[in-house]
Tab-separated table of C-alpha atoms in Angstrom:
chain	number	residue	atom	x	y	z
I	1005	MET	CA	65.579	135.758	102.058
I	1006	ARG	CA	67.586	132.564	102.211
I	1007	LYS	CA	70.303	132.092	104.560
I	1008	LEU	CA	73.670	132.658	103.394
I	1009	GLN	CA	75.752	129.654	104.023
I	1010	PRO	CA	79.228	128.035	102.564
I	1011	VAL	CA	78.722	125.893	99.519
I	1012	ARG	CA	78.413	122.178	100.053
I	1013	GLY	CA	81.720	120.581	100.295
I	1014	THR	CA	83.216	123.821	101.463
I	1015	HIS	CA	84.003	125.266	105.042
I	1016	ASP	CA	85.352	128.118	106.809
I	1017	LEU	CA	88.702	127.712	108.637
I	1018	ALA	CA	88.910	129.476	111.945
I	1019	ALA	CA	90.134	129.153	115.544
I	1020	ASP	CA	91.728	125.801	116.320
I	1021	GLU	CA	91.066	124.429	112.844
I	1022	MET	CA	92.725	127.169	111.364
I	1023	ARG	CA	95.924	126.945	113.707
I	1024	ARG	CA	96.212	123.251	113.022
I	1025	HIS	CA	96.099	124.065	109.067
I	1026	ARG	CA	98.736	126.985	109.529
I	1027	HIS	CA	100.768	124.477	111.614
I	1028	VAL	CA	101.171	121.805	108.868
I	1029	THR	CA	101.589	124.613	106.186
I	1030	GLU	CA	104.205	126.479	108.039
I	1031	HIS	CA	106.374	123.184	108.924
I	1032	ALA	CA	106.182	122.052	105.384
I	1033	ARG	CA	107.167	125.465	104.167
I	1034	THR	CA	110.198	125.495	106.522
I	1035	LEU	CA	111.393	122.134	105.903
I	1036	ALA	CA	110.932	122.096	102.215
I	1037	ALA	CA	113.398	125.098	102.227
I	1038	ARG	CA	115.908	122.994	103.730
I	1039	TYR	CA	115.790	120.479	101.049
I	1040	GLY	CA	116.304	123.180	98.379
I	1041	PHE	CA	112.711	123.600	97.288
I	1042	ALA	CA	111.883	127.032	96.522
I	1043	GLU	CA	108.175	128.184	96.959
I	1044	VAL	CA	106.050	128.871	93.942
I	1045	ALA	CA	102.349	129.705	93.289
I	1046	THR	CA	100.715	128.967	90.112
I	1047	PRO	CA	97.116	130.256	89.348
I	1048	ILE	CA	94.255	128.477	90.999
I	1049	PHE	CA	92.552	127.990	87.471
I	1050	GLU	CA	93.979	127.044	84.279
I	1051	PHE	CA	92.942	126.209	80.713
I	1052	SER	CA	91.098	123.092	80.709
I	1053	ASP	CA	93.704	121.444	78.454
I	1054	VAL	CA	96.319	121.589	81.102
I	1055	PHE	CA	94.201	118.972	83.204
I	1056	ARG	CA	93.094	117.048	80.315
I	1057	ARG	CA	96.309	116.342	78.833
I	1058	THR	CA	97.851	115.320	82.121
I	1059	LEU	CA	95.038	113.607	84.007
I	1060	GLY	CA	93.493	111.835	80.783
I	1061	ASP	CA	90.236	112.356	79.066
I	1062	THR	CA	88.716	109.027	80.616
I	1063	SER	CA	89.990	109.574	84.267
I	1064	ASP	CA	87.272	110.243	87.024
I	1065	ILE	CA	88.764	113.504	87.919
I	1066	VAL	CA	88.042	114.855	84.196
I	1067	THR	CA	84.821	113.104	83.616
I	1068	LYS	CA	83.200	113.621	86.977
I	1069	GLU	CA	85.215	115.920	89.312
I	1070	MET	CA	86.674	118.779	87.619
I	1071	TYR	CA	85.303	122.506	88.112
I	1072	THR	CA	85.171	123.829	84.344
I	1073	PHE	CA	83.332	126.648	83.108
I	1074	THR	CA	83.678	129.167	80.096
I	1075	ASP	CA	84.741	132.908	80.753
I	1076	ARG	CA	83.571	135.724	79.158
I	1077	SER	CA	86.056	135.387	76.147
I	1078	GLY	CA	84.673	131.791	75.437
I	1079	ALA	CA	87.824	130.196	76.871
I	1080	GLU	CA	87.358	126.732	78.756
I	1081	ILE	CA	88.604	127.266	82.168
I	1082	THR	CA	89.146	124.831	85.053
I	1083	LEU	CA	89.643	125.336	88.584
I	1084	ARG	CA	92.868	123.259	89.469
I	1085	PRO	CA	92.412	119.647	90.853
I	1086	GLU	CA	95.803	119.233	91.684
I	1087	ASN	CA	99.035	121.302	91.170
I	1088	THR	CA	101.620	119.150	89.500
I	1089	ALA	CA	100.284	119.821	85.904
I	1090	GLY	CA	100.392	123.732	86.942
I	1091	VAL	CA	104.025	123.458	87.713
I	1092	ALA	CA	104.762	121.514	84.628
I	1093	ARG	CA	103.220	124.167	82.365
I	1094	ALA	CA	105.189	126.819	84.353
I	1095	VAL	CA	108.386	124.748	83.570
I	1096	ILE	CA	107.717	124.367	80.055
I	1097	GLY	CA	106.781	127.974	79.676
I	1098	GLY	CA	110.002	129.010	81.507
I	1099	SER	CA	108.337	131.020	84.408
I	1100	LEU	CA	110.335	128.680	86.789
I	1101	GLY	CA	113.659	129.506	85.199
I	1102	GLN	CA	115.764	127.402	82.491
I	1103	GLY	CA	118.039	125.775	84.871
I	1104	ARG	CA	117.618	122.058	85.839
I	1105	PRO	CA	116.655	120.448	88.093
I	1106	VAL	CA	113.864	122.677	89.099
I	1107	LYS	CA	112.775	122.191	92.693
I	1108	CYS	CA	109.346	123.620	93.852
I	1109	PHE	CA	107.445	123.786	96.966
I	1110	TYR	CA	103.823	124.758	96.854
I	1111	ALA	CA	100.786	125.206	99.143
I	1112	GLY	CA	97.149	126.048	98.519
I	1113	PRO	CA	93.508	125.324	97.618
I	1114	MET	CA	92.461	122.587	95.112
I	1115	PHE	CA	88.951	121.798	93.783
I	1116	ARG	CA	87.079	118.645	92.974
I	1117	TYR	CA	83.441	117.910	92.427
I	1118	GLU	CA	82.980	114.734	94.717
I	1119	ARG	CA	80.743	113.614	97.458
I	1120	PRO	CA	81.952	115.506	100.552
I	1121	GLN	CA	82.824	113.220	103.609
I	1122	LYS	CA	85.292	113.242	106.403
I	1123	GLY	CA	88.805	114.311	105.039
I	1124	ARG	CA	87.582	115.077	101.331
I	1125	LEU	CA	86.061	118.321	100.661
I	1126	ARG	CA	85.223	119.759	97.148
I	1127	GLN	CA	87.527	122.802	98.087
I	1128	PHE	CA	90.596	121.124	99.994
I	1129	HIS	CA	94.098	122.251	100.480
I	1130	GLN	CA	97.515	120.498	99.620
I	1131	ILE	CA	101.048	121.066	100.241
I	1132	GLY	CA	103.599	119.524	97.709
I	1133	VAL	CA	107.068	119.332	96.188
I	1134	GLU	CA	108.151	118.751	92.640
I	1135	LEU	CA	111.681	117.878	91.405
I	1136	ILE	CA	111.729	118.256	87.784
I	1137	GLY	CA	114.791	117.588	85.531
I	1138	ALA	CA	116.609	114.748	87.756
I	1139	SER	CA	116.453	111.362	86.384
I	1140	GLU	CA	118.345	109.481	89.238
I	1141	PRO	CA	117.127	107.376	91.810
I	1142	LEU	CA	118.842	109.784	94.232
I	1143	ALA	CA	115.860	112.237	93.333
I	1144	ASP	CA	113.243	109.788	94.395
I	1145	ILE	CA	114.979	109.080	97.513
I	1146	GLU	CA	115.551	112.940	98.544
I	1147	VAL	CA	111.730	113.654	97.624
I	1148	ILE	CA	110.466	110.484	99.895
I	1149	ALA	CA	112.820	111.660	102.569
I	1150	CYS	CA	111.724	115.095	102.536
I	1151	GLY	CA	108.116	113.896	103.009
I	1152	ALA	CA	109.161	111.397	105.875
I	1153	HIS	CA	111.079	114.255	107.362
I	1154	LEU	CA	107.912	116.205	107.579
I	1155	LEU	CA	105.743	113.776	108.900
I	1156	GLU	CA	108.446	113.198	111.460
I	1157	THR	CA	108.327	116.851	112.563
I	1158	LEU	CA	104.631	117.032	112.687
I	1159	GLY	CA	104.867	114.047	115.310
I	1160	VAL	CA	102.798	111.635	113.166
I	1161	LEU	CA	105.578	109.374	111.369
I	1162	GLU	CA	104.762	106.684	113.790
I	1163	LYS	CA	100.969	106.710	112.898
I	1164	VAL	CA	101.749	106.103	109.203
I	1165	THR	CA	103.143	103.567	106.958
I	1166	LEU	CA	105.272	104.326	103.766
I	1167	GLU	CA	103.961	101.910	101.171
I	1168	ILE	CA	106.343	101.834	97.821
I	1169	ASN	CA	106.089	100.030	94.579
I	1170	THR	CA	107.714	100.211	90.974
I	1171	LEU	CA	105.823	101.171	87.977
I	1172	ALA	CA	109.162	100.371	86.046
I	1173	ASP	CA	110.022	101.522	82.411
I	1174	GLU	CA	107.692	101.559	79.379
I	1175	GLU	CA	108.799	98.231	78.136
I	1176	SER	CA	108.289	96.419	81.632
I	1177	ARG	CA	104.984	98.295	81.939
I	1178	ARG	CA	103.650	97.306	78.446
I	1179	SER	CA	104.609	93.482	79.160
I	1180	TYR	CA	102.817	93.693	82.711
I	1181	ARG	CA	99.910	95.201	81.368
I	1182	ASP	CA	99.231	92.799	78.601
I	1183	ALA	CA	99.633	90.061	81.383
I	1184	LEU	CA	97.310	91.678	83.718
I	1185	VAL	CA	94.590	92.354	80.909
I	1186	ALA	CA	94.875	88.575	79.921
I	1187	TYR	CA	94.409	87.471	83.456
I	1188	LEU	CA	91.444	89.749	84.306
I	1189	ARG	CA	89.515	89.336	81.031
I	1190	ALA	CA	89.373	85.529	81.853
I	1191	ARG	CA	87.697	86.576	84.992
I	1192	GLU	CA	85.758	89.624	83.862
I	1193	ASP	CA	82.388	88.240	85.040
I	1194	ALA	CA	83.670	88.138	88.727
I	1195	LEU	CA	84.763	92.012	88.527
I	1196	SER	CA	82.549	94.997	89.615
I	1197	ASP	CA	81.022	97.249	87.096
I	1198	GLU	CA	83.424	99.900	87.831
I	1199	SER	CA	86.641	97.528	87.361
I	1200	ARG	CA	85.225	96.108	83.959
I	1201	GLU	CA	85.050	99.834	82.843
I	1202	ARG	CA	88.527	100.303	84.051
I	1203	LEU	CA	89.670	97.201	82.343
I	1204	ARG	CA	88.483	98.739	79.185
I	1205	ARG	CA	89.811	102.058	79.517
I	1206	ASN	CA	92.876	101.758	82.151
I	1207	PRO	CA	93.626	98.272	83.173
I	1208	LEU	CA	96.230	99.139	85.962
I	1209	ARG	CA	93.645	101.059	87.752
I	1210	VAL	CA	91.789	97.878	88.493
I	1211	LEU	CA	94.614	97.186	91.159
I	1212	ASP	CA	93.207	100.313	93.085
I	1213	SER	CA	89.697	98.840	93.668
I	1214	LYS	CA	88.524	98.431	97.166
I	1215	ASP	CA	85.829	96.158	96.092
I	1216	GLU	CA	86.104	92.890	97.981
I	1217	GLY	CA	85.103	90.613	94.967
I	1218	ASP	CA	87.686	92.598	93.021
I	1219	ARG	CA	90.301	92.037	95.625
I	1220	ALA	CA	89.811	88.459	95.492
I	1221	VAL	CA	90.166	88.200	91.858
I	1222	LEU	CA	93.392	90.223	92.293
I	1223	ALA	CA	94.794	87.807	94.756
I	1224	ASP	CA	96.436	85.760	92.176
I	1225	ALA	CA	96.957	88.423	89.525
I	1226	PRO	CA	100.355	88.796	87.980
I	1227	VAL	CA	102.868	91.173	89.789
I	1228	ILE	CA	105.022	93.632	87.855
I	1229	ASP	CA	108.162	92.007	89.307
I	1230	GLU	CA	107.736	89.173	86.983
I	1231	HIS	CA	108.029	91.862	83.932
I	1232	LEU	CA	110.775	94.212	85.045
I	1233	SER	CA	113.637	94.884	82.911
I	1234	ALA	CA	117.129	94.837	84.276
I	1235	GLU	CA	117.203	98.560	84.251
I	1236	ALA	CA	113.904	98.964	85.795
I	1237	ALA	CA	114.824	96.314	88.781
I	1238	ALA	CA	118.238	98.114	89.334
I	1239	PHE	CA	116.330	101.613	89.702
I	1240	PHE	CA	114.003	100.282	92.289
I	1241	ASP	CA	116.676	98.352	94.246
I	1242	ALA	CA	118.547	101.715	94.272
I	1243	VAL	CA	115.650	103.548	95.734
I	1244	CYS	CA	114.959	100.976	98.254
I	1245	GLU	CA	118.384	100.832	99.478
I	1246	GLY	CA	118.622	104.551	99.695
I	1247	LEU	CA	115.762	104.589	101.959
I	1248	ALA	CA	116.865	101.746	104.079
I	1249	GLY	CA	120.218	103.430	104.292
I	1250	LEU	CA	118.532	106.552	105.725
I	1251	GLY	CA	116.403	104.528	108.151
I	1252	ILE	CA	113.133	105.172	106.572
I	1253	ALA	CA	110.980	102.253	107.040
I	1254	PHE	CA	108.769	100.858	104.123
I	1255	ALA	CA	106.431	98.204	103.005
I	1256	ARG	CA	106.230	96.853	99.625
I	1257	ASN	CA	102.772	97.015	97.927
I	1258	PRO	CA	103.096	95.550	94.592
I	1259	ARG	CA	99.225	96.822	93.924
I	1260	LEU	CA	100.087	100.466	94.519
I	1261	VAL	CA	99.902	102.188	90.866
I	1262	ARG	CA	99.378	105.340	88.965
I	1263	GLY	CA	96.926	105.060	85.988
I	1264	LEU	CA	98.684	107.189	83.591
I	1265	ASP	CA	101.438	106.488	80.985
I	1266	TYR	CA	103.668	109.075	81.989
I	1267	TYR	CA	104.195	107.703	85.376
I	1268	CYS	CA	107.146	105.309	85.904
I	1269	HIS	CA	109.576	103.699	88.202
I	1270	THR	CA	108.612	104.900	92.128
I	1271	ALA	CA	105.109	105.086	93.214
I	1272	PHE	CA	104.664	105.577	97.172
I	1273	GLU	CA	101.844	106.352	99.759
I	1274	PHE	CA	102.197	107.495	103.245
I	1275	THR	CA	98.933	105.780	104.550
I	1276	THR	CA	97.288	105.761	107.946
I	1277	GLU	CA	94.483	103.806	109.531
I	1278	ALA	CA	93.697	106.663	112.054
I	1279	LEU	CA	91.589	108.747	109.649
I	1280	GLY	CA	88.896	106.011	108.426
I	1281	ALA	CA	88.805	105.274	104.720
I	1282	GLN	CA	90.775	108.397	103.809
I	1283	GLY	CA	93.931	106.494	104.564
I	1284	ALA	CA	96.495	108.145	102.263
I	1285	VAL	CA	98.078	111.347	103.936
I	1286	LEU	CA	100.980	112.055	101.457
I	1287	ALA	CA	101.608	110.441	97.988
I	1288	GLY	CA	103.591	110.941	95.045
I	1289	GLY	CA	105.973	109.152	92.387
I	1290	ARG	CA	108.170	109.498	89.344
I	1291	TYR	CA	106.426	110.862	86.183
I	1292	ASP	CA	109.080	111.135	83.604
I	1293	GLY	CA	106.564	111.611	80.779
I	1294	LEU	CA	104.397	114.337	81.981
I	1295	VAL	CA	106.389	117.417	80.566
I	1296	GLU	CA	106.474	115.770	77.074
I	1297	THR	CA	102.712	114.853	77.418
I	1298	MET	CA	102.106	118.583	77.730
I	1299	GLY	CA	104.178	119.592	74.753
I	1300	GLY	CA	107.535	119.930	76.504
I	1301	PRO	CA	110.921	118.111	75.807
I	1302	PRO	CA	111.050	114.874	77.534
I	1303	THR	CA	111.875	115.678	81.121
I	1304	PRO	CA	112.076	113.673	84.075
I	1305	GLY	CA	110.276	114.448	87.406
I	1306	VAL	CA	109.355	113.326	90.803
I	1307	GLY	CA	107.265	114.749	93.478
I	1308	TRP	CA	104.439	114.245	96.159
I	1309	ALA	CA	101.202	116.023	97.392
I	1310	GLY	CA	99.917	115.982	100.806
I	1311	GLY	CA	96.416	116.836	102.000
I	1312	ILE	CA	96.496	119.561	104.613
I	1313	GLU	CA	93.201	118.642	106.019
I	1314	ARG	CA	94.020	115.091	106.533
I	1315	LEU	CA	97.554	116.034	108.061
I	1316	ALA	CA	95.760	118.646	110.448
I	1317	ALA	CA	93.499	115.756	111.641
I	1318	LEU	CA	96.288	113.431	112.110
I	1319	VAL	CA	98.222	116.067	114.053
I	1320	GLY	CA	95.573	116.767	116.362
I	1321	GLU	CA	95.769	119.726	118.800
I	1322	VAL	CA	98.749	122.086	118.485
I	1323	GLY	CA	99.789	124.784	121.114
I	1324	ALA	CA	97.670	127.787	121.454
I	1325	PRO	CA	99.250	131.108	120.240
I	1326	SER	CA	100.927	133.433	122.883
I	1327	ARG	CA	98.353	135.077	124.851
I	1328	PRO	CA	97.919	139.081	124.368
I	1329	ILE	CA	98.454	141.883	126.403
I	1330	ALA	CA	95.256	143.845	127.002
I	1331	ILE	CA	95.483	147.649	127.196
I	1332	VAL	CA	92.687	149.216	129.379
I	1333	PRO	CA	92.523	152.656	129.035
I	1334	LEU	CA	90.016	154.915	131.259
I	1335	GLY	CA	89.191	158.249	129.613
I	1336	ALA	CA	89.857	160.005	126.468
I	1337	ARG	CA	93.289	161.171	127.512
I	1338	ALA	CA	94.119	157.566	128.036
I	1339	GLU	CA	92.743	156.227	124.978
I	1340	ALA	CA	95.152	158.392	123.100
I	1341	VAL	CA	98.074	157.110	125.073
I	1342	ALA	CA	97.012	153.783	124.948
I	1343	LEU	CA	97.058	153.660	121.260
I	1344	GLY	CA	100.609	154.823	121.262
I	1345	LEU	CA	101.527	152.178	123.886
I	1346	ALA	CA	99.968	149.248	121.932
I	1347	GLN	CA	101.981	150.333	118.839
I	1348	ARG	CA	105.112	150.474	121.013
I	1349	LEU	CA	104.634	146.898	122.580
I	1350	ARG	CA	103.859	145.448	118.931
I	1351	HIS	CA	106.978	146.740	117.790
I	1352	GLU	CA	108.695	145.152	120.627
I	1353	GLY	CA	107.276	141.576	119.618
I	1354	PHE	CA	104.118	141.546	121.891
I	1355	ALA	CA	100.567	140.689	120.976
I	1356	VAL	CA	98.169	143.160	121.929
I	1357	GLU	CA	94.464	143.643	122.379
I	1358	LEU	CA	92.861	147.075	122.754
I	1359	THR	CA	89.707	147.354	124.620
I	1360	TYR	CA	87.764	149.801	122.812
I	1361	ARG	CA	84.734	151.183	125.248
I	1362	GLY	CA	82.976	150.994	128.378
I	1363	SER	CA	83.596	150.881	132.181
I	1364	LEU	CA	86.579	149.335	133.866
I	1365	SER	CA	84.556	146.184	134.321
I	1366	LYS	CA	83.409	145.914	130.754
I	1367	ARG	CA	86.770	146.415	129.291
I	1368	MET	CA	88.309	143.685	131.806
I	1369	LYS	CA	85.490	141.272	130.470
I	1370	ARG	CA	86.656	142.188	126.853
I	1371	ALA	CA	90.458	141.341	128.065
I	1372	ASN	CA	89.408	138.037	129.623
I	1373	GLN	CA	87.445	137.166	126.502
I	1374	ALA	CA	90.302	137.961	124.340
I	1375	GLY	CA	92.351	135.220	126.427
I	1376	ALA	CA	94.814	137.928	127.672
I	1377	ALA	CA	97.641	136.976	130.145
I	1378	ALA	CA	97.904	140.353	131.725
I	1379	ALA	CA	96.097	143.793	131.464
I	1380	VAL	CA	97.591	147.214	131.116
I	1381	ILE	CA	95.327	149.822	132.889
I	1382	LEU	CA	95.948	153.381	132.120
I	1383	GLY	CA	93.798	155.913	134.188
I	1384	ASP	CA	94.163	159.635	135.171
I	1385	ASP	CA	96.123	158.894	138.492
I	1386	GLU	CA	98.707	156.337	136.626
I	1387	MET	CA	99.242	158.976	133.808
I	1388	ALA	CA	99.865	161.757	136.071
I	1389	ARG	CA	102.726	159.527	137.740
I	1390	GLY	CA	104.039	158.313	134.515
I	1391	THR	CA	103.198	154.787	135.345
I	1392	ALA	CA	100.455	152.051	134.406
I	1393	THR	CA	99.057	149.222	136.420
I	1394	ILE	CA	99.757	145.707	135.290
I	1395	ARG	CA	97.036	143.065	136.540
I	1396	ASP	CA	97.668	139.375	136.036
I	1397	LEU	CA	94.645	137.993	134.759
I	1398	ASP	CA	95.043	134.414	136.160
I	1399	SER	CA	96.011	135.370	139.893
I	1400	GLY	CA	94.578	138.894	139.971
I	1401	GLU	CA	97.540	140.286	141.495
I	1402	GLN	CA	98.483	143.949	140.172
I	1403	VAL	CA	101.546	146.120	140.286
I	1404	GLU	CA	102.383	149.623	139.405
I	1405	ALA	CA	104.997	150.146	137.142
I	1406	PRO	CA	106.885	153.139	135.247
I	1407	GLU	CA	105.835	153.193	131.498
I	1408	ALA	CA	109.546	152.847	130.276
I	1409	GLU	CA	109.614	149.429	132.162
I	1410	LEU	CA	106.356	147.938	130.850
I	1411	ALA	CA	108.118	145.787	128.235
I	1412	THR	CA	110.359	144.306	130.663
I	1413	ARG	CA	107.492	143.892	133.299
I	1414	LEU	CA	105.401	142.251	130.758
I	1415	ALA	CA	108.227	139.795	129.186
I	1416	ARG	CA	107.119	137.325	132.069
I	1417	TYR	CA	103.359	137.153	130.553
I	1418	ALA	CA	103.938	137.099	126.887
I	1419	PRO	CA	107.664	137.024	125.967
I	1420	ALA	CA	108.493	138.801	122.755
I	1421	PRO	CA	109.960	136.147	120.367
């Protein structure tokens, strides 16, 4: 029989890695609430059209990376590769209420079929916020500020650079696209195969290329600033001024783009050089055309998503959880008492590890394996006196204490929160 193991591109989260994962998620959840983002959870699979409409039939995600299958009813279903589309679908359907703006936070797994590598798995996890229904630059500033605040809270803000650009309005973007296409077609022979294909399907995506030859061609390419309408320029200026006013440092990256037409105005990424090729740890932008693309009314929106695995790797080690208290009963009568004692201590806020079987030495070995700070030993002699022995598992010192005083005596080892 073949040994059972995780599917390629997936892995189990446990121990230190799970602790870092939870550290990122819980900090994000707490901080998002301060900014008024209410947590939501959309299904991990949707009808495939939810993503085809939003990501584009020709995008790499749709053509190469989506996990799509037909269910027993014949419906085509896709495991979500990202969460913005699901939130937008819920907004259109009214699941998230009728008031505007809608402010959502989410955390959960996403799925993309791609070559597994460091920081990029086929099942990965994201946190994100979406602010839907606000068209003002203030919304962009608040969303970016929330992301920067999270990175600061996680202690990694100094390891990242906020890169920002404008995708302008439709009029400006159309003019810029025409100029970029004319420039690139005149130099098409010097482009990589991938960029030549992007030039035909989605010209702005050529700006994303990491190919050295492409980057040389792009060095003198037109920039969007030359095509900004007055309104688009004013919007971007307002965002930059707002970030500067909050003391949030940023760098202009005129090559930072989003390839689909419903993106507009602000695009941003928090990037790092500490994780190798996978530089973006949190990214987002404004998508005023998304809801309308999905069949809803014209509705502005802006948001970001962050990769939990990448953020956890950037955070590094986090503090270990509070060490438990081990209960060590000796004998059947003591075991019955130990169970009640463990429950009482847990209700008072302690983490408690029960030792289930064996001699005193075996139970103490189990207590040490569990990382316990102290052991509470219950034997016939202690029970006859209504006491228990508390042994410090670091120093080996022990003291006998009345059962009624155990919580007070144990607070020095594992204080209740």
